Short mmCIF file of C-alpha atoms and ligand atoms in Angstrom, two decimals:
data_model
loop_
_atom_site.label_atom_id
_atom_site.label_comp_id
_atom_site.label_asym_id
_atom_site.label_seq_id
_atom_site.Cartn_x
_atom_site.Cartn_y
_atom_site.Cartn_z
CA UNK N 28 126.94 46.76 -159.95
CA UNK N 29 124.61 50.07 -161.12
CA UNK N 30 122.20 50.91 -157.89
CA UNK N 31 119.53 53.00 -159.37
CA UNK N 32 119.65 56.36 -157.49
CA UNK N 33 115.76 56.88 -157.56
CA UNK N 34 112.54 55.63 -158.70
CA UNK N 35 111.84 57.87 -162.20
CA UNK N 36 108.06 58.02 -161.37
CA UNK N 37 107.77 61.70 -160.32
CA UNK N 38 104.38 60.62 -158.71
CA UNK N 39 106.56 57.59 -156.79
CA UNK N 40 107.40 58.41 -153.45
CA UNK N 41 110.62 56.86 -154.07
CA UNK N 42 111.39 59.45 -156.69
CA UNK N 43 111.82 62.40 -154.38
CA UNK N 44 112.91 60.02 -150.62
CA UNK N 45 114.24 57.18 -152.11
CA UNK N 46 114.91 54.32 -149.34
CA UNK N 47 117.51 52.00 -149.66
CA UNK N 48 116.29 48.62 -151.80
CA UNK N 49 113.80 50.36 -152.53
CA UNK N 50 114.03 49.05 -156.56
CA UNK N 51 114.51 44.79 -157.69
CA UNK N 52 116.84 43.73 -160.32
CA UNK N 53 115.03 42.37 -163.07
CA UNK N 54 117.65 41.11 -165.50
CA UNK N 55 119.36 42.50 -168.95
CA UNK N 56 118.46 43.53 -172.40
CA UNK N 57 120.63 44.31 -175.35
CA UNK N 58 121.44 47.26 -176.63
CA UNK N 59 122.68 48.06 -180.20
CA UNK N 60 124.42 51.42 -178.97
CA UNK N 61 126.13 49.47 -176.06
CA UNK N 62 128.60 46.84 -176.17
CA UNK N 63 127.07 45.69 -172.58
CA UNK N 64 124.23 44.09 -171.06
CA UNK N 65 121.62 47.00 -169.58
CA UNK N 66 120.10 46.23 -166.19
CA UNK N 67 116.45 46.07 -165.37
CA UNK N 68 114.77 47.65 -162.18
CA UNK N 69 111.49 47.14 -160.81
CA UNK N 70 110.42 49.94 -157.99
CA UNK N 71 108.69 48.13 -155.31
CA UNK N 72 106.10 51.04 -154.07
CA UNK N 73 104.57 52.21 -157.49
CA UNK N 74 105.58 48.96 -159.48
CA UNK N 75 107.31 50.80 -162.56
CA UNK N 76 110.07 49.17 -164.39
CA UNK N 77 112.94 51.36 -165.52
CA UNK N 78 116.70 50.56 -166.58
CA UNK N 79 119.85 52.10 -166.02
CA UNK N 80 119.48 53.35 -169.44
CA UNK N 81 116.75 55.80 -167.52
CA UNK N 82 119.38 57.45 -165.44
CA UNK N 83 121.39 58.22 -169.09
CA UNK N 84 121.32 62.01 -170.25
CA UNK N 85 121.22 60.02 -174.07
CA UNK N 86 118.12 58.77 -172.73
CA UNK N 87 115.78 57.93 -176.04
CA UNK N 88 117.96 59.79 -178.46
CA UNK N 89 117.77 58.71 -181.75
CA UNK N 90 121.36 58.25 -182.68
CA UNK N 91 123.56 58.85 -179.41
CA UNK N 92 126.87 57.65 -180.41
CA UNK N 93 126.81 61.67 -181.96
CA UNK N 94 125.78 63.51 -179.15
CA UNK N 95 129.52 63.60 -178.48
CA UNK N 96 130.48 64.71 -181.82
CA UNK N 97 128.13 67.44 -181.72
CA UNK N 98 129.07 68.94 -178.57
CA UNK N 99 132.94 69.14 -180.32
CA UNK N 100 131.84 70.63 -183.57
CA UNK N 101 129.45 73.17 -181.67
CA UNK N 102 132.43 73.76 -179.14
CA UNK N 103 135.30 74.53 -182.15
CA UNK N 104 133.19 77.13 -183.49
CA UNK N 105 131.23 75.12 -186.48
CA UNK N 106 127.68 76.63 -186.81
CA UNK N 107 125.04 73.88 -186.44
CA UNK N 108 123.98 73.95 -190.40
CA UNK N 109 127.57 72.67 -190.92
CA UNK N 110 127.36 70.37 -188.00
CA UNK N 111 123.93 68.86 -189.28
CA UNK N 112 125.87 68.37 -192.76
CA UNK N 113 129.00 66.55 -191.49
CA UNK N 114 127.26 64.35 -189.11
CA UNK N 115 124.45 63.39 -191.69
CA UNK N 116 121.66 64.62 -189.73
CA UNK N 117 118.75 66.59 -190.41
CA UNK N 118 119.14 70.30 -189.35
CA UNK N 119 115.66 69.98 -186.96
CA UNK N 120 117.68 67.02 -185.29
CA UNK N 121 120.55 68.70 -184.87
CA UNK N 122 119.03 71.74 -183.31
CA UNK N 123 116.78 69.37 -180.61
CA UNK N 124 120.18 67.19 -179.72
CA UNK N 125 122.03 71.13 -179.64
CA UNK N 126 119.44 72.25 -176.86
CA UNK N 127 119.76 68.93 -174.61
CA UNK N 128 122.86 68.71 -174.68
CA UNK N 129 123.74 72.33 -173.76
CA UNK N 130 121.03 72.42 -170.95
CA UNK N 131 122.33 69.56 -169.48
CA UNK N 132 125.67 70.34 -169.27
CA UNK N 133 124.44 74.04 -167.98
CA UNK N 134 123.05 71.93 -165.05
CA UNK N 135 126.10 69.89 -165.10
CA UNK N 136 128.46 72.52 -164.43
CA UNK N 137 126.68 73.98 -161.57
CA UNK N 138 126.47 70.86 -159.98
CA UNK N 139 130.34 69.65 -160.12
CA UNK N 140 131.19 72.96 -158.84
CA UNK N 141 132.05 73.97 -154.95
CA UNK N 142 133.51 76.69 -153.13
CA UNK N 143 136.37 77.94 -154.50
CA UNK N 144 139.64 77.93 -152.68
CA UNK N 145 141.60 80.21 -150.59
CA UNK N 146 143.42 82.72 -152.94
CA UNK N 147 141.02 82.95 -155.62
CA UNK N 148 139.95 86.20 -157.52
CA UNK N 149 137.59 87.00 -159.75
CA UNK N 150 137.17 88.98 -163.04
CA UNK N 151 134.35 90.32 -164.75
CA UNK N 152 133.35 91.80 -167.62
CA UNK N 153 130.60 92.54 -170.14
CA UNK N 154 130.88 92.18 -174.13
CA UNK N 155 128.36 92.63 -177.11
CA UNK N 156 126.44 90.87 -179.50
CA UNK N 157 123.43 90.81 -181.26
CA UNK N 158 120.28 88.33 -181.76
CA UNK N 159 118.98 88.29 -185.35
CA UNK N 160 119.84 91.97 -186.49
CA UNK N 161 122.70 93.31 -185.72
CA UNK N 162 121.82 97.54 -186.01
CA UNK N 163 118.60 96.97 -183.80
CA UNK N 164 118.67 94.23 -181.53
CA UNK N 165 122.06 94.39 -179.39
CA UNK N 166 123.01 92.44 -176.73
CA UNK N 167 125.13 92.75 -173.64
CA UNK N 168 126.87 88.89 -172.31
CA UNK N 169 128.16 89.00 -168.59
CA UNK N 170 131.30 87.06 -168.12
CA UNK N 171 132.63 86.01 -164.62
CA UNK N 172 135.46 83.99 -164.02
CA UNK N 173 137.71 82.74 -161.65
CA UNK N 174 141.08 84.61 -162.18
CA UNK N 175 144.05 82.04 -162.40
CA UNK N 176 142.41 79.18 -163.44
CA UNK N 177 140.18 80.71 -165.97
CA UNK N 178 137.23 78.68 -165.04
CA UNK N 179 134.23 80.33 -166.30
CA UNK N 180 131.57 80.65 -163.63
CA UNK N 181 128.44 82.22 -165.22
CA UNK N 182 127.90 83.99 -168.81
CA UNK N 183 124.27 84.66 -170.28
CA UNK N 184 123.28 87.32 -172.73
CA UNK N 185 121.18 90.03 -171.82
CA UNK N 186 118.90 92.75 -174.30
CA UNK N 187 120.41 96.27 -174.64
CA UNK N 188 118.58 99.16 -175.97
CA UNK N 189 120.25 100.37 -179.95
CA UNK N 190 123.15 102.58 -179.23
CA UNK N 191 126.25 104.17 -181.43
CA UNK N 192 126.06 105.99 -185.14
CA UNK N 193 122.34 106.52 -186.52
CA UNK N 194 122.53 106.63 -190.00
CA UNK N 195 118.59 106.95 -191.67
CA UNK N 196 118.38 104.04 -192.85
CA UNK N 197 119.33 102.40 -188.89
CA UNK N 198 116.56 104.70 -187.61
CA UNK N 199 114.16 103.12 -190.05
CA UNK N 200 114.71 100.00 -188.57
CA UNK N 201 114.54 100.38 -185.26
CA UNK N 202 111.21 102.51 -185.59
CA UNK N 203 109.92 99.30 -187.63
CA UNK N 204 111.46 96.97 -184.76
CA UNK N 205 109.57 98.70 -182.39
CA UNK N 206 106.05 98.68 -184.55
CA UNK N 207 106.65 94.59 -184.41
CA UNK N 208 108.15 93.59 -180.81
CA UNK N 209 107.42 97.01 -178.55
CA UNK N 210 110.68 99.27 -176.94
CA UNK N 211 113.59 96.79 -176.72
CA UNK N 212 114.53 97.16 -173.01
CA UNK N 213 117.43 97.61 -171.29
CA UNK N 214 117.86 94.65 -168.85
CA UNK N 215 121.74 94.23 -168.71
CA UNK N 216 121.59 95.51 -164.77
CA UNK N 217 119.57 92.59 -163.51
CA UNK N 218 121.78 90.53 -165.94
CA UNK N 219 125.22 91.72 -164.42
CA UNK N 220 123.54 91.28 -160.94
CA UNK N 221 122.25 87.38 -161.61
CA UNK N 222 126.25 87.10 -163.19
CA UNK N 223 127.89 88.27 -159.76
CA UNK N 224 125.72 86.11 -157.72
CA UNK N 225 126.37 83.10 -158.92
CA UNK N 226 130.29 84.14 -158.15
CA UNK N 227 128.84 84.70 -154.41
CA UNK N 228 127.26 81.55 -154.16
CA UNK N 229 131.31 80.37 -154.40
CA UNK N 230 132.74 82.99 -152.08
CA UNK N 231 131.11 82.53 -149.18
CA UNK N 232 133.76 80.68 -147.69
CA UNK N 233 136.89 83.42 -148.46
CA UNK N 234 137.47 86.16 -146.25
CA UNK N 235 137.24 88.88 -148.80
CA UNK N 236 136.14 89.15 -152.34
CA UNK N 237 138.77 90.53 -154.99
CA UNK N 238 137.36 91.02 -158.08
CA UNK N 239 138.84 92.85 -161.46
CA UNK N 240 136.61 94.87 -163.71
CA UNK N 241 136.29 98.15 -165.90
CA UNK N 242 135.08 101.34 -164.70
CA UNK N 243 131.70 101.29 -165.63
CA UNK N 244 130.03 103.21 -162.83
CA UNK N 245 127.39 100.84 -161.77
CA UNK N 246 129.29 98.17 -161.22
CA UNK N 247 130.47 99.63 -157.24
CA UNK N 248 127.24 99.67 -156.31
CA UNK N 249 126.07 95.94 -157.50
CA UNK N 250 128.85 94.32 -156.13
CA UNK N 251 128.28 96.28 -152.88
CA UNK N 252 124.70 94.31 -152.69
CA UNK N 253 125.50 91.06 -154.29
CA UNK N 254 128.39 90.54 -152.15
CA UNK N 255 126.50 91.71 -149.40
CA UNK N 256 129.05 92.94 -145.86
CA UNK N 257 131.91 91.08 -147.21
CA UNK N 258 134.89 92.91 -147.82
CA UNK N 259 135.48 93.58 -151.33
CA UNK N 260 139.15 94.56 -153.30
CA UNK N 261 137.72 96.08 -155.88
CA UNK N 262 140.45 96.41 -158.59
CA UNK N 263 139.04 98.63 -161.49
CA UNK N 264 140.98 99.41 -165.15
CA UNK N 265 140.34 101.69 -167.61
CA UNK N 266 138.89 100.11 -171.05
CA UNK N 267 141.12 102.24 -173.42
CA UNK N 268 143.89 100.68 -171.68
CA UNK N 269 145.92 98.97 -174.87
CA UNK N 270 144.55 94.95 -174.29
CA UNK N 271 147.89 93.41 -173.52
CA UNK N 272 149.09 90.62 -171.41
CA UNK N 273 150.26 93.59 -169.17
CA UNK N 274 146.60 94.74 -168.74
CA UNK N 275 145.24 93.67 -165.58
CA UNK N 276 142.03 92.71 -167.25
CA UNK N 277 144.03 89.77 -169.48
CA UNK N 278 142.50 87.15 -167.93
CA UNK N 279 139.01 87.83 -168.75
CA UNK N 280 139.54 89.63 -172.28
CA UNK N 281 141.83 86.66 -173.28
CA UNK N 282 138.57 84.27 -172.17
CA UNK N 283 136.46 86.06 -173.82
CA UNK N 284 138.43 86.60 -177.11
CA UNK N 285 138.31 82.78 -176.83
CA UNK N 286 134.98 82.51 -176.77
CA UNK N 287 134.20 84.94 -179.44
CA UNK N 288 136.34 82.40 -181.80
CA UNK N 289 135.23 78.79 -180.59
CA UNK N 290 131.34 79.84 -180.56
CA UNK N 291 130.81 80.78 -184.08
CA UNK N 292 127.78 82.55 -183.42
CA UNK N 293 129.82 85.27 -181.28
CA UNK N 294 132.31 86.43 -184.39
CA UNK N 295 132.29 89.17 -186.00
CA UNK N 296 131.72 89.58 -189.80
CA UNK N 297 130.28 85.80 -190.20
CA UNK N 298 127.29 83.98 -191.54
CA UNK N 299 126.39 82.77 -188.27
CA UNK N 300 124.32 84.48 -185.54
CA UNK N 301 121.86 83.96 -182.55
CA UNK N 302 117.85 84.25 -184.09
CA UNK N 303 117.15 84.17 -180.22
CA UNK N 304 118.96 84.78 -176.88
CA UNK N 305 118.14 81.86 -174.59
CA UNK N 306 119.84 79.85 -177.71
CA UNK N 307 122.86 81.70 -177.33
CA UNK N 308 122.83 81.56 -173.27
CA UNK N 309 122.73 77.38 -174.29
CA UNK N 310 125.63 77.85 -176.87
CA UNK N 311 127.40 79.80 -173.78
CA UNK N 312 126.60 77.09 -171.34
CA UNK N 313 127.45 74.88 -173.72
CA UNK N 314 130.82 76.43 -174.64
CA UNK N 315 131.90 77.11 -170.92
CA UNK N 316 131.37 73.42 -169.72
CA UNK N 317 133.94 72.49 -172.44
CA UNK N 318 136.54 75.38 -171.28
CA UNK N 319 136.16 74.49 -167.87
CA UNK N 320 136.36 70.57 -167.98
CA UNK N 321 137.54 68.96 -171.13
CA UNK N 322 140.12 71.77 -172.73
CA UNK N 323 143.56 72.28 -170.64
CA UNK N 324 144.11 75.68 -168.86
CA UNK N 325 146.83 76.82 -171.18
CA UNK N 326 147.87 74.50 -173.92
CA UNK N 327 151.08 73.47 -171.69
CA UNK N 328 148.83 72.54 -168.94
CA UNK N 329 147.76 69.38 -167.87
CA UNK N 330 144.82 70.00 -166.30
CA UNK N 331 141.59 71.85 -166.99
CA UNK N 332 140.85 74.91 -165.19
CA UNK N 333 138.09 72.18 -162.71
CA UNK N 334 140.95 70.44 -161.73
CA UNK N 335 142.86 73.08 -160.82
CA UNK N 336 140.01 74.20 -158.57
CA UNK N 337 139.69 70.73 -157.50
CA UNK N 338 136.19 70.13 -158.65
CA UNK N 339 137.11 66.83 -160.34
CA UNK N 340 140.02 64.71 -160.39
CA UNK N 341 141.02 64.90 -163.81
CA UNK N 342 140.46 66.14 -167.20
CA UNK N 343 137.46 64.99 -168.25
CA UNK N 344 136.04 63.84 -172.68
CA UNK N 345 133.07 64.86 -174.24
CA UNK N 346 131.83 61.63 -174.01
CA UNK N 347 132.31 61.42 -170.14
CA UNK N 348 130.42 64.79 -169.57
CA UNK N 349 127.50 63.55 -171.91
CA UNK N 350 127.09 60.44 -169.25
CA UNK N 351 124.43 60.53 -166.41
CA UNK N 352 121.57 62.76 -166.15
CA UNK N 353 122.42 66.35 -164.06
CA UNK N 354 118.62 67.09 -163.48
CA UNK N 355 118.76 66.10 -159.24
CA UNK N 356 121.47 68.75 -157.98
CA UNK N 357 124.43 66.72 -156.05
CA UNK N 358 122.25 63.74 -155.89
CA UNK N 359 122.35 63.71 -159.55
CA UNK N 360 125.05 60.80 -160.59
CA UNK N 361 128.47 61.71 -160.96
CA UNK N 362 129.68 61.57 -164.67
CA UNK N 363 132.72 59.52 -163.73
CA UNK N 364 130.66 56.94 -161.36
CA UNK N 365 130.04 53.71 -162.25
CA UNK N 366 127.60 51.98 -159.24
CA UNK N 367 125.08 55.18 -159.44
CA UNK N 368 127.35 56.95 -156.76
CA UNK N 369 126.05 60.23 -156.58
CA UNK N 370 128.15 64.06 -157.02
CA UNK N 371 127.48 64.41 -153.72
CA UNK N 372 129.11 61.52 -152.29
CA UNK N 373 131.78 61.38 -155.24
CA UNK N 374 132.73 64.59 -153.40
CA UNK N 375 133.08 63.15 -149.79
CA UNK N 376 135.13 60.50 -151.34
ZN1 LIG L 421 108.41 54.08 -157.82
#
């Protein structure tokens, strides 16, 4: 039977302490969306009735059997115009159910995760795009993985000041760029900073820190501080270096070649782009859940780069990652549970 995890009053003192039988069952209703009975709750401090539906990340969609569909067609690099057309929904629909779904699985993914094991490296590198205009409003994406099992721990997209040829006509633009939004900054620093830490957050636990990069100079001195007085193998390649299987930066130019093609927004010479950042750091998030728990490692692998980490048992569907709600850490319930058992104690298991 489903044990409700917490009251969902936020003003319930249940909702942030629950106690145990804290809620009473109080019976069923029908669903059209579920083949099952739903269970009722009652919480016995503030008196609020909920259902198990409540706990649900498709909580009060409006058509949830396609949330799944949509995170597949977003995730094989179909813009979401085309995705709005094949699933028969409005675009404004499609866009809303596009943003839930990739923030939850953002939370999602940094709640499944745990240290990483013994052995493990890391590789990092930086790539560009663009949000709305490509000549004046360049971006710089962070990627950090984990070496051998490609699991992608953090990418986001950060603003980079106009750089390369100047022809007049670029210069125009810029200047008129600037009369409209102010001096684009540079914040790719703080970005590549915020991308390492989340890699430390995972290290803690190994003895030293290996990580694989380019030369760019700054990069030394951030990992020196993010990675703060652990020892640090700091493997660094040339970029000119041809980008072969021999390079030593494979693994993360081979992800990121990956990404370019299965996020349409990322390729080059196509229709679709980013109007805003934080919708491409959800189309990332998005993108990198699905890499690092539903596809295989390599296509001759079994598992998905998770499992290899042991993060979850198995490979896991878009339907099973779209489950429970990810918005209470580990005490959030595991997308594989059935009773309510929380990611925390799914772990202990
Ligand atoms: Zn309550």
């Amino acid at each position: 039977m489903f044990q409700p995890p917490r009251c969902p009053n936020r003003r319930c003192r249940q909702h942030h302490r629950p106690e145990p039988r804290f809620f009473r069952r109080r019976g069923f209703y029908r669903a059209l969306c579920r083949p099952h009975p739903i269970p009722r709750f009652l919480c016995r401090t503030c008196g609020r009735g909920f259902s198990r539906q409540t706990f649900r990340m498709d909580y009060r969609d409006h058509r949830p059997d396609l949330n799944a569909r949509l995170f597949q067609s977003i995730a094989s690099g179909v813009g979401l115009r085309q995705s709005s057309r094949n699933l028969r929904l409005s675009l404004r629909c499609t866009e809303l159910k596009f943003r839930k779904i990739a923030r939850h699985l953002r939370r999602l993914n940094l709640n499944l995760r745990g240290p990483l094991p013994e052995g493990s490296s890391l590789h990092f590198d930086e790539f560009e795009t663009y949000e709305a205009r490509r000549n004046t409003r360049p971006l710089s994406v962070p990627v950090l993985i984990e070496s051998a099992t490609r699991f992608v721990i953090w990418a986001e997209s950060a603003p980079i000041r106009p750089h390369g040829r100047m022809s007049e006509a670029r210069k125009r633009a810029i200047q008129e760029d600037e009369r409209r939004y102010g001096r684009r900054k540079d914040l790719s620093s703080r970005s590549v900073e915020r991308t390492l830490r989340r890699g430390a957050e995972l290290t803690e636990r190994l003895p030293a820190v290996e990580l694989y990069t380019d030369e760019k100079t700054s990069y030394p001195a951030i990992a020196r501080r993010v990675f703060c007085g652990k020892p640090i193998v700091h493997w660094r390649t040339n970029s000119k270096q041809a980008r072969t299987i021999q390079n030593p930066l494979f693994p993360i130019n081979h992800t990121e070649a990956m990404a370019r093609d299965l996020l349409g927004r990322l390729r080059r010479r196509s229709w679709l782009a980013s109007k805003k950042r934080r919708y491409l750091d959800l189309g990332l998030a998005l993108w990198a859940s699905w890499r690092n728990y539903v596809r295989r490692r390599f296509n001759k692998d079994e598992q998905s780069p998770a499992q290899r980490l042991g993060f979850v048992d198995r490979r896991m569907s878009e339907v099973q990652l779209l489950s429970w709600r990810q918005d209470w850490g580990k005490r959030s319930v595991h997308p594989l549970a059935w009773r309510g058992e929380s990611v925390e104690a799914w772990e202990q298991r």
